[in-house]
CSV table of C-alpha atoms in Angstrom, one decimal:
chain,number,residue,atom,x,y,z
A,1,MET,CA,0.0,0.0,0.0
A,2,ASN,CA,1.3,3.4,-0.9
A,3,LYS,CA,2.2,5.7,2.0
A,4,LEU,CA,1.5,9.4,2.4
A,5,HIS,CA,4.2,11.7,3.9
A,6,VAL,CA,3.3,15.3,4.8
A,7,ASN,CA,6.0,17.6,6.1
A,8,PRO,CA,4.1,19.5,8.9
A,9,THR,CA,6.6,22.4,8.9
A,10,TYR,CA,6.3,23.1,5.1
A,11,CYS,CA,2.6,22.4,4.6
A,12,LYS,CA,0.3,25.5,4.8
A,13,GLY,CA,-2.9,23.5,4.5
A,14,CYS,CA,-4.2,24.8,1.1
A,15,LEU,CA,-5.6,21.3,0.5
A,16,ILE,CA,-5.1,21.6,-3.3
A,17,CYS,CA,-3.7,18.0,-3.0
A,18,VAL,CA,-7.1,16.8,-1.7
A,19,GLU,CA,-8.9,18.7,-4.5
A,20,VAL,CA,-6.8,17.1,-7.3
A,21,CYS,CA,-6.7,13.5,-6.0
A,22,PRO,CA,-8.6,11.5,-8.6
A,23,THR,CA,-9.4,8.7,-6.3
A,24,GLN,CA,-10.1,10.6,-3.0
A,25,ALA,CA,-7.4,8.6,-1.2
A,26,ILE,CA,-6.5,11.6,1.0
A,27,ARG,CA,-8.7,13.9,3.0
A,28,PRO,CA,-8.4,17.0,5.3
A,29,CYS,CA,-7.3,16.1,8.8
A,30,PRO,CA,-10.0,16.7,11.4
A,31,ALA,CA,-7.5,18.3,13.7
A,32,ILE,CA,-5.8,21.8,13.4
A,33,ASN,CA,-2.1,21.9,13.8
A,34,ALA,CA,-0.1,24.3,16.0
A,35,GLN,CA,0.1,27.0,13.2
A,36,GLY,CA,-3.7,26.8,12.6
A,37,TYR,CA,-3.5,24.8,9.4
A,38,ILE,CA,-5.6,21.8,8.4
A,39,LEU,CA,-3.1,19.3,6.9
A,40,PRO,CA,-4.0,16.5,4.5
A,41,THR,CA,-4.1,13.0,5.9
A,42,GLU,CA,-4.6,9.4,4.6
A,43,ASP,CA,-8.2,8.5,4.0
A,44,ASP,CA,-8.0,5.1,2.3
A,45,MET,CA,-4.6,4.6,0.7
A,46,ARG,CA,-5.7,1.4,-0.9
A,47,ARG,CA,-7.3,3.7,-3.5
A,48,CYS,CA,-4.0,5.5,-4.2
A,49,THR,CA,-2.8,4.7,-7.7
A,50,GLY,CA,0.6,6.4,-7.2
A,51,CYS,CA,-0.2,9.0,-9.9
A,52,ARG,CA,1.7,11.7,-7.8
A,53,LEU,CA,-0.6,14.5,-8.9
A,54,CYS,CA,-0.6,15.7,-5.3
A,55,GLU,CA,3.2,15.9,-5.4
A,56,THR,CA,3.0,17.8,-8.7
A,57,VAL,CA,0.6,20.5,-7.6
A,58,CYS,CA,1.9,21.1,-4.1
A,59,PRO,CA,3.0,24.7,-3.8
A,60,ASP,CA,5.0,24.1,-0.7
A,61,PHE,CA,7.0,20.9,-1.5
A,62,ALA,CA,5.4,19.4,1.6
A,63,ILE,CA,3.8,16.2,0.3
A,64,ALA,CA,5.4,12.9,-0.9
A,65,ILE,CA,4.0,9.5,-1.9
A,66,GLU,CA,6.1,6.4,-1.1
A,67,THR,CA,5.1,3.6,-3.4
A,68,ASP,CA,5.2,-0.1,-2.6
A,69,GLU,CA,8.4,-0.5,-4.6
A,70,GLU,CA,10.1,2.3,-2.7
A,71,GLN,CA,9.2,0.6,0.5
A,72,GLY,CA,10.8,-2.5,-0.8
A,73,GLY,CA,7.6,-4.5,-0.6
B,1,MET,CA,10.2,10.4,6.2
B,2,LYS,CA,10.2,10.6,2.4
B,3,LYS,CA,10.8,14.1,1.1
B,4,HIS,CA,9.3,15.9,-1.9
B,5,PRO,CA,11.3,14.9,-5.0
B,6,MET,CA,12.0,18.5,-6.1
B,7,LEU,CA,13.5,19.6,-2.8
B,8,LYS,CA,16.9,18.5,-4.2
B,9,TYR,CA,16.9,21.7,-6.3
B,10,LEU,CA,16.0,24.0,-3.3
B,11,LYS,CA,18.1,25.5,-0.6
B,12,GLU,CA,16.5,24.2,2.6
B,13,GLU,CA,19.1,25.7,4.9
B,14,GLY,CA,20.8,29.1,4.5
B,15,PRO,CA,23.5,30.9,6.5
B,16,ALA,CA,20.7,32.6,8.5
B,17,GLY,CA,18.8,29.5,9.3
B,18,PRO,CA,16.1,27.5,7.5
B,19,ARG,CA,14.8,29.0,4.2
B,20,LEU,CA,11.8,26.9,3.8
B,21,PRO,CA,8.7,26.9,4.1
B,22,LEU,CA,8.3,29.3,1.2
B,23,ILE,CA,7.3,32.9,2.1
B,24,MET,CA,4.1,32.7,-0.1
B,25,CYS,CA,0.6,32.7,1.4
B,26,PRO,CA,-1.2,29.3,1.7
B,27,GLY,CA,-2.3,28.0,-1.7
B,28,CYS,CA,-0.4,30.6,-3.7
B,29,GLY,CA,0.1,29.6,-7.4
B,30,VAL,CA,3.7,30.9,-7.3
B,31,GLY,CA,4.9,27.8,-5.4
B,32,GLN,CA,3.1,25.6,-7.9
B,33,VAL,CA,4.8,27.3,-10.8
B,34,LEU,CA,8.2,26.8,-9.1
B,35,ASN,CA,7.3,23.1,-8.7
B,36,TYR,CA,6.3,22.8,-12.4
B,37,THR,CA,9.5,24.7,-13.5
B,38,LEU,CA,11.8,22.4,-11.4
B,39,ARG,CA,10.1,19.4,-13.0
B,40,ALA,CA,10.8,20.8,-16.5
B,41,VAL,CA,14.4,21.6,-15.5
B,42,ASP,CA,14.8,18.1,-14.1
B,43,THR,CA,13.6,16.7,-17.4
B,44,VAL,CA,16.0,18.8,-19.4
B,45,ILE,CA,18.9,17.9,-17.1
B,46,HIS,CA,18.2,14.2,-17.4
B,47,GLU,CA,17.3,14.0,-21.1
B,48,ASP,CA,19.6,16.6,-22.7
B,49,GLY,CA,22.6,16.0,-20.6
B,50,LEU,CA,22.8,19.6,-19.2
B,51,ARG,CA,24.2,20.4,-15.8
B,52,PRO,CA,22.6,22.5,-13.1
B,53,GLU,CA,25.4,25.1,-13.7
B,54,ASP,CA,24.1,25.7,-17.2
B,55,PHE,CA,21.0,27.3,-15.8
B,56,VAL,CA,20.5,30.9,-14.6
B,57,PHE,CA,17.3,32.1,-12.9
B,58,ILE,CA,16.6,35.8,-13.0
B,59,SER,CA,13.7,37.7,-11.4
B,60,GLY,CA,12.6,41.2,-10.8
B,61,VAL,CA,10.4,42.4,-7.9
B,62,GLY,CA,7.0,41.0,-6.8
B,63,CYS,CA,5.5,37.9,-5.3
B,64,SER,CA,6.7,35.7,-8.2
B,65,SER,CA,10.2,37.2,-8.1
B,66,ARG,CA,10.9,35.9,-4.6
B,67,LEU,CA,11.6,32.5,-6.2
B,68,ALA,CA,14.9,32.9,-8.0
B,69,SER,CA,17.5,34.0,-5.6
B,70,HIS,CA,16.1,32.9,-2.2
B,71,TYR,CA,15.2,29.3,-2.7
B,72,LEU,CA,16.8,27.8,-5.8
B,73,ASN,CA,20.1,25.9,-5.7
B,74,PHE,CA,21.0,27.3,-9.1
B,75,ASP,CA,22.9,30.5,-10.1
B,76,SER,CA,20.4,33.4,-9.8
B,77,ALA,CA,20.0,37.1,-9.7
B,78,TRP,CA,17.3,39.2,-7.9
B,79,THR,CA,17.2,42.4,-9.8
B,80,LEU,CA,15.3,45.7,-10.2
B,81,HIS,CA,11.5,46.0,-10.6
B,82,GLY,CA,10.6,45.3,-14.2
B,83,ARG,CA,14.3,45.0,-15.2
B,84,ALA,CA,14.8,41.3,-14.9
B,85,LEU,CA,14.8,41.0,-18.7
B,86,ALA,CA,17.4,43.7,-19.1
B,87,VAL,CA,19.7,41.8,-16.7
B,88,ALA,CA,18.8,38.5,-18.4
B,89,THR,CA,19.9,40.1,-21.8
B,90,GLY,CA,23.2,41.0,-20.3
B,91,ALA,CA,23.7,37.5,-18.9
B,92,LEU,CA,22.9,35.9,-22.2
B,93,LEU,CA,25.2,38.1,-24.2
B,94,ALA,CA,28.0,37.5,-21.8
B,95,ASN,CA,27.6,33.8,-22.1
B,96,PRO,CA,25.2,32.7,-24.9
B,97,LYS,CA,25.5,29.0,-23.8
B,98,LEU,CA,23.5,29.7,-20.7
B,99,LYS,CA,19.9,28.5,-20.3
B,100,ILE,CA,18.2,31.6,-18.9
B,101,ILE,CA,14.9,31.4,-17.1
B,102,VAL,CA,13.2,34.6,-16.0
B,103,PHE,CA,10.5,34.5,-13.3
B,104,THR,CA,8.2,37.5,-13.6
B,105,GLY,CA,4.8,38.5,-12.6
B,106,ASP,CA,2.0,40.4,-14.5
B,107,GLY,CA,2.9,43.7,-12.8
B,108,ASP,CA,6.6,43.1,-13.4
B,109,ALA,CA,6.3,42.2,-17.1
B,110,ALA,CA,3.3,44.0,-18.2
B,111,ALA,CA,3.2,47.2,-16.1
B,112,ILE,CA,6.6,48.6,-15.0
B,113,GLY,CA,8.7,46.3,-17.3
B,114,GLY,CA,6.4,46.5,-20.4
B,115,ASN,CA,9.1,48.0,-22.6
B,116,HIS,CA,11.8,45.6,-21.7
B,117,PHE,CA,9.3,42.8,-22.3
B,118,ILE,CA,8.3,43.8,-25.8
B,119,HIS,CA,11.9,44.5,-26.9
B,120,THR,CA,13.1,41.2,-25.5
B,121,CYS,CA,10.5,39.5,-27.7
B,122,ARG,CA,11.4,41.7,-30.7
B,123,ARG,CA,15.1,40.9,-30.4
B,124,ASN,CA,14.3,37.3,-30.1
B,125,LEU,CA,16.8,36.7,-27.3
B,126,ASP,CA,17.3,33.1,-26.3
B,127,MET,CA,15.6,32.8,-22.9
B,128,THR,CA,12.5,31.5,-21.3
B,129,ILE,CA,10.1,34.0,-19.7
B,130,LEU,CA,7.7,32.6,-17.2
B,131,CYS,CA,5.0,35.1,-16.4
B,132,ILE,CA,2.9,34.2,-13.4
B,133,ASN,CA,-0.3,36.1,-13.9
B,134,ASN,CA,-2.7,36.4,-10.9
B,135,GLY,CA,-4.5,39.4,-12.3
B,136,LEU,CA,-3.6,42.0,-9.6
B,137,TYR,CA,-0.7,43.4,-7.6
B,138,GLY,CA,-0.4,40.8,-4.9
B,139,MET,CA,2.6,42.0,-2.9
B,140,THR,CA,1.4,45.6,-2.4
B,141,GLY,CA,-2.2,44.8,-1.3
B,142,GLY,CA,-4.3,43.6,-4.3
B,143,GLN,CA,-4.5,46.7,-6.4
B,144,VAL,CA,-5.8,46.7,-10.0
B,145,ALA,CA,-3.1,45.6,-12.6
B,146,PRO,CA,-3.0,45.9,-16.4
B,147,THR,CA,-4.0,42.2,-16.5
B,148,THR,CA,-7.1,42.5,-14.2
B,149,PRO,CA,-10.2,41.3,-16.1
B,150,LEU,CA,-12.9,43.8,-16.9
B,151,GLY,CA,-15.4,44.1,-14.1
B,152,GLN,CA,-13.2,42.5,-11.5
B,153,THR,CA,-13.3,44.1,-8.0
B,154,THR,CA,-9.9,44.7,-6.4
B,155,THR,CA,-8.9,47.0,-3.5
B,156,THR,CA,-8.6,50.0,-5.8
B,157,THR,CA,-11.6,49.2,-8.0
B,158,PRO,CA,-14.2,48.4,-5.4
B,159,TYR,CA,-17.1,48.8,-7.9
B,160,GLY,CA,-15.4,46.8,-10.7
B,161,ASN,CA,-12.6,47.4,-13.1
B,162,VAL,CA,-13.5,49.6,-16.1
B,163,GLU,CA,-10.4,48.9,-18.2
B,164,ASP,CA,-9.8,46.1,-20.7
B,165,GLU,CA,-7.1,43.7,-19.7
B,166,PHE,CA,-3.8,43.1,-21.5
B,167,ASP,CA,-3.5,39.9,-23.5
B,168,LEU,CA,0.2,39.2,-22.9
B,169,CYS,CA,0.4,36.2,-25.2
B,170,ARG,CA,-0.9,38.2,-28.2
B,171,LEU,CA,1.5,41.0,-27.3
B,172,ALA,CA,4.5,38.6,-27.2
B,173,GLN,CA,3.5,37.0,-30.4
B,174,THR,CA,3.1,40.3,-32.2
B,175,ALA,CA,6.4,41.6,-30.8
B,176,GLY,CA,8.2,38.6,-32.3
B,177,ALA,CA,8.6,35.9,-29.7
B,178,THR,CA,9.2,32.4,-31.3
B,179,TYR,CA,7.3,30.4,-28.7
B,180,VAL,CA,4.2,31.6,-26.9
B,181,ALA,CA,1.9,29.6,-24.7
B,182,ARG,CA,-0.6,30.1,-21.9
B,183,TRP,CA,-1.7,27.6,-19.2
B,184,SER,CA,-2.9,27.9,-15.7
B,185,THR,CA,-1.7,26.4,-12.4
B,186,ALA,CA,-4.7,24.0,-12.8
B,187,HIS,CA,-3.0,22.4,-15.9
B,188,PRO,CA,0.1,20.9,-14.2
B,189,HIS,CA,1.1,18.4,-16.9
B,190,GLN,CA,0.6,20.8,-19.8
B,191,THR,CA,2.5,23.5,-18.0
B,192,ILE,CA,5.5,21.2,-17.3
B,193,LYS,CA,5.6,20.1,-21.0
B,194,THR,CA,5.3,23.7,-22.2
B,195,ILE,CA,8.1,24.9,-20.0
B,196,THR,CA,10.3,22.0,-21.1
B,197,ARG,CA,9.7,23.0,-24.7
B,198,GLY,CA,10.3,26.6,-23.9
B,199,ILE,CA,13.7,25.8,-22.3
B,200,ARG,CA,14.7,23.7,-25.4
B,201,LYS,CA,13.5,26.4,-27.8
B,202,LYS,CA,16.2,28.6,-29.5
B,203,GLY,CA,14.7,32.1,-29.2
B,204,THR,CA,12.4,33.9,-26.9
B,205,ALA,CA,9.9,31.5,-25.2
B,206,PHE,CA,7.1,33.2,-23.4
B,207,VAL,CA,4.9,31.2,-21.1
B,208,GLU,CA,2.0,32.9,-19.3
B,209,ILE,CA,0.7,30.9,-16.3
B,210,LEU,CA,-2.6,32.0,-14.9
B,211,SER,CA,-2.4,31.7,-11.2
B,212,GLN,CA,-4.6,32.1,-8.1
B,213,CYS,CA,-4.3,34.7,-5.4
B,214,PRO,CA,-6.5,33.2,-2.6
B,215,VAL,CA,-5.8,36.1,-0.2
B,216,HIS,CA,-6.8,39.0,-2.3
B,217,PHE,CA,-9.7,37.3,-4.1
B,218,LYS,CA,-10.8,36.1,-0.7
B,219,THR,CA,-11.5,32.6,-1.9
B,220,ALA,CA,-10.3,29.2,-0.7
B,221,PRO,CA,-7.3,27.9,-2.7
B,222,ALA,CA,-9.0,24.7,-3.8
B,223,GLU,CA,-12.0,26.7,-5.0
B,224,MET,CA,-9.9,29.1,-7.0
B,225,PHE,CA,-8.0,26.1,-8.5
B,226,ARG,CA,-11.4,24.7,-9.6
B,227,GLY,CA,-12.3,28.2,-10.9
B,228,LEU,CA,-9.2,28.4,-13.1
B,229,LYS,CA,-10.1,25.1,-14.7
B,230,LYS,CA,-13.7,26.3,-15.4
B,231,SER,CA,-12.7,29.8,-16.7
B,232,THR,CA,-10.2,28.5,-19.3
B,233,VAL,CA,-10.8,26.7,-22.6
B,234,PRO,CA,-8.4,24.9,-24.9
B,235,LEU,CA,-7.4,26.9,-28.0
B,236,LYS,CA,-9.2,24.5,-30.4
B,237,LYS,CA,-12.5,25.1,-28.7
B,238,ALA,CA,-12.1,28.8,-28.2
B,239,GLY,CA,-14.3,31.2,-30.1
B,240,ARG,CA,-17.3,29.0,-30.1
B,241,LYS,CA,-20.6,30.2,-28.7
B,242,GLU,CA,-20.6,27.9,-25.7
B,243,THR,CA,-17.1,28.9,-24.7
B,244,GLN,CA,-17.5,32.6,-24.9
B,245,GLY,CA,-16.0,34.6,-22.1
B,246,ARG,CA,-13.5,31.9,-21.2
B,247,ILE,CA,-9.7,32.4,-21.5
B,248,PRO,CA,-8.1,30.4,-24.3
B,249,VAL,CA,-5.1,28.3,-23.1
B,250,GLY,CA,-2.6,26.4,-25.2
B,251,GLU,CA,0.3,27.0,-27.6
B,252,PHE,CA,-0.3,30.2,-29.5
B,253,CYS,CA,2.8,30.2,-31.7
B,254,ASP,CA,5.9,28.0,-32.3
B,255,ILE,CA,8.0,29.3,-35.2
B,256,ASP,CA,11.7,28.9,-36.1
B,257,LYS,CA,13.8,32.0,-36.8
B,258,PRO,CA,17.5,32.8,-36.0
B,259,ASP,CA,17.8,34.4,-32.6
B,260,TRP,CA,19.8,37.6,-31.8
B,261,VAL,CA,23.0,35.8,-30.9
B,262,ALA,CA,23.0,33.7,-34.1
B,263,ARG,CA,22.5,36.8,-36.3
B,264,TYR,CA,25.3,38.6,-34.5
B,265,GLN,CA,27.6,35.6,-34.8
B,266,LYS,CA,27.1,35.8,-38.5
B,267,ILE,CA,28.5,39.3,-38.6
B,268,ILE,CA,31.4,38.3,-36.4
B,269,ASP,CA,32.2,35.4,-38.7
B,270,ARG,CA,31.9,37.6,-41.8
B,271,LEU,CA,34.1,40.4,-40.5
B,272,GLY,CA,36.5,37.9,-38.9
B,273,SER,CA,37.3,36.3,-42.2
B,274,ASP,CA,37.6,39.5,-44.2
B,275,GLU,CA,39.9,42.4,-43.8
B,276,SER,CA,38.6,44.7,-41.1
B,277,PRO,CA,36.6,47.5,-42.8
B,278,HIS,CA,38.2,50.2,-40.7
B,279,GLU,CA,41.8,49.5,-41.7
């Protein structure tokens, strides 16, 4: 299963990644972080196809997808 | 934790401490354009065998112009307001082998730097101009710009803008640029492909990228992103009745003609082989 990595220092919670995800594998986190931002979180990563559109559109270089192959699985 | 793949081209740490996160507001399109540009540069580095030292990034003043010198791990210059293209011209003529990429905004290129912009296109200097167009002056507080659409409310046009907006792509095409395209931040793959072509193009490549300013338009970033998709139309479908009022996006022109350096080199070759005319 692909893994979502969000850098909490770089992310500003614009949630464009959630908007572009074609399979709704990620969703806004219900909790607010220390800076007042709502970060993206995993919803159901079984739906993630590894298209990396979230990585491509991220304005803050905060999101990364680790695929099965990268995890060595 | 796995890092974003494009962070390898950015300076995460500087002498005065960490440089990231980017200074831009949440959801700003400028960061997205940086992401797309780095992907295009990454493609060119891997496929054409160029080195990072072959690139120079130049910017003027404005939101978009914070990108070049502060964050990039490439050679860069942060220059005067509207004069990025003048400095880029100097850099190119000093070393024509460089791949020059200019980050500019709509205020920087169309308002204060309008003359530099048209004359760079006219001279057909070999560089890639990336104009991030958010339709207002973002850094100074959201005032009306030459690219603000008709009827748009901004802080200085509270009842709607009465002026027609500048079409920068048509301007660049008429002035003589060899490659002109327009996309928006909501077209990631198209923008990356276009910037890659622009870098490879010999001559002036002008790419206008429509961007969102969630702070001054007071709209959520994701909603503005959706709006950009809805308000644009591919060039093939533009001009039809059902697509009226939408902004055409795509490649406007892609022509081949010798650039300034090639023409000047011809004169050098001719005079170098003959007797000097002044002797």
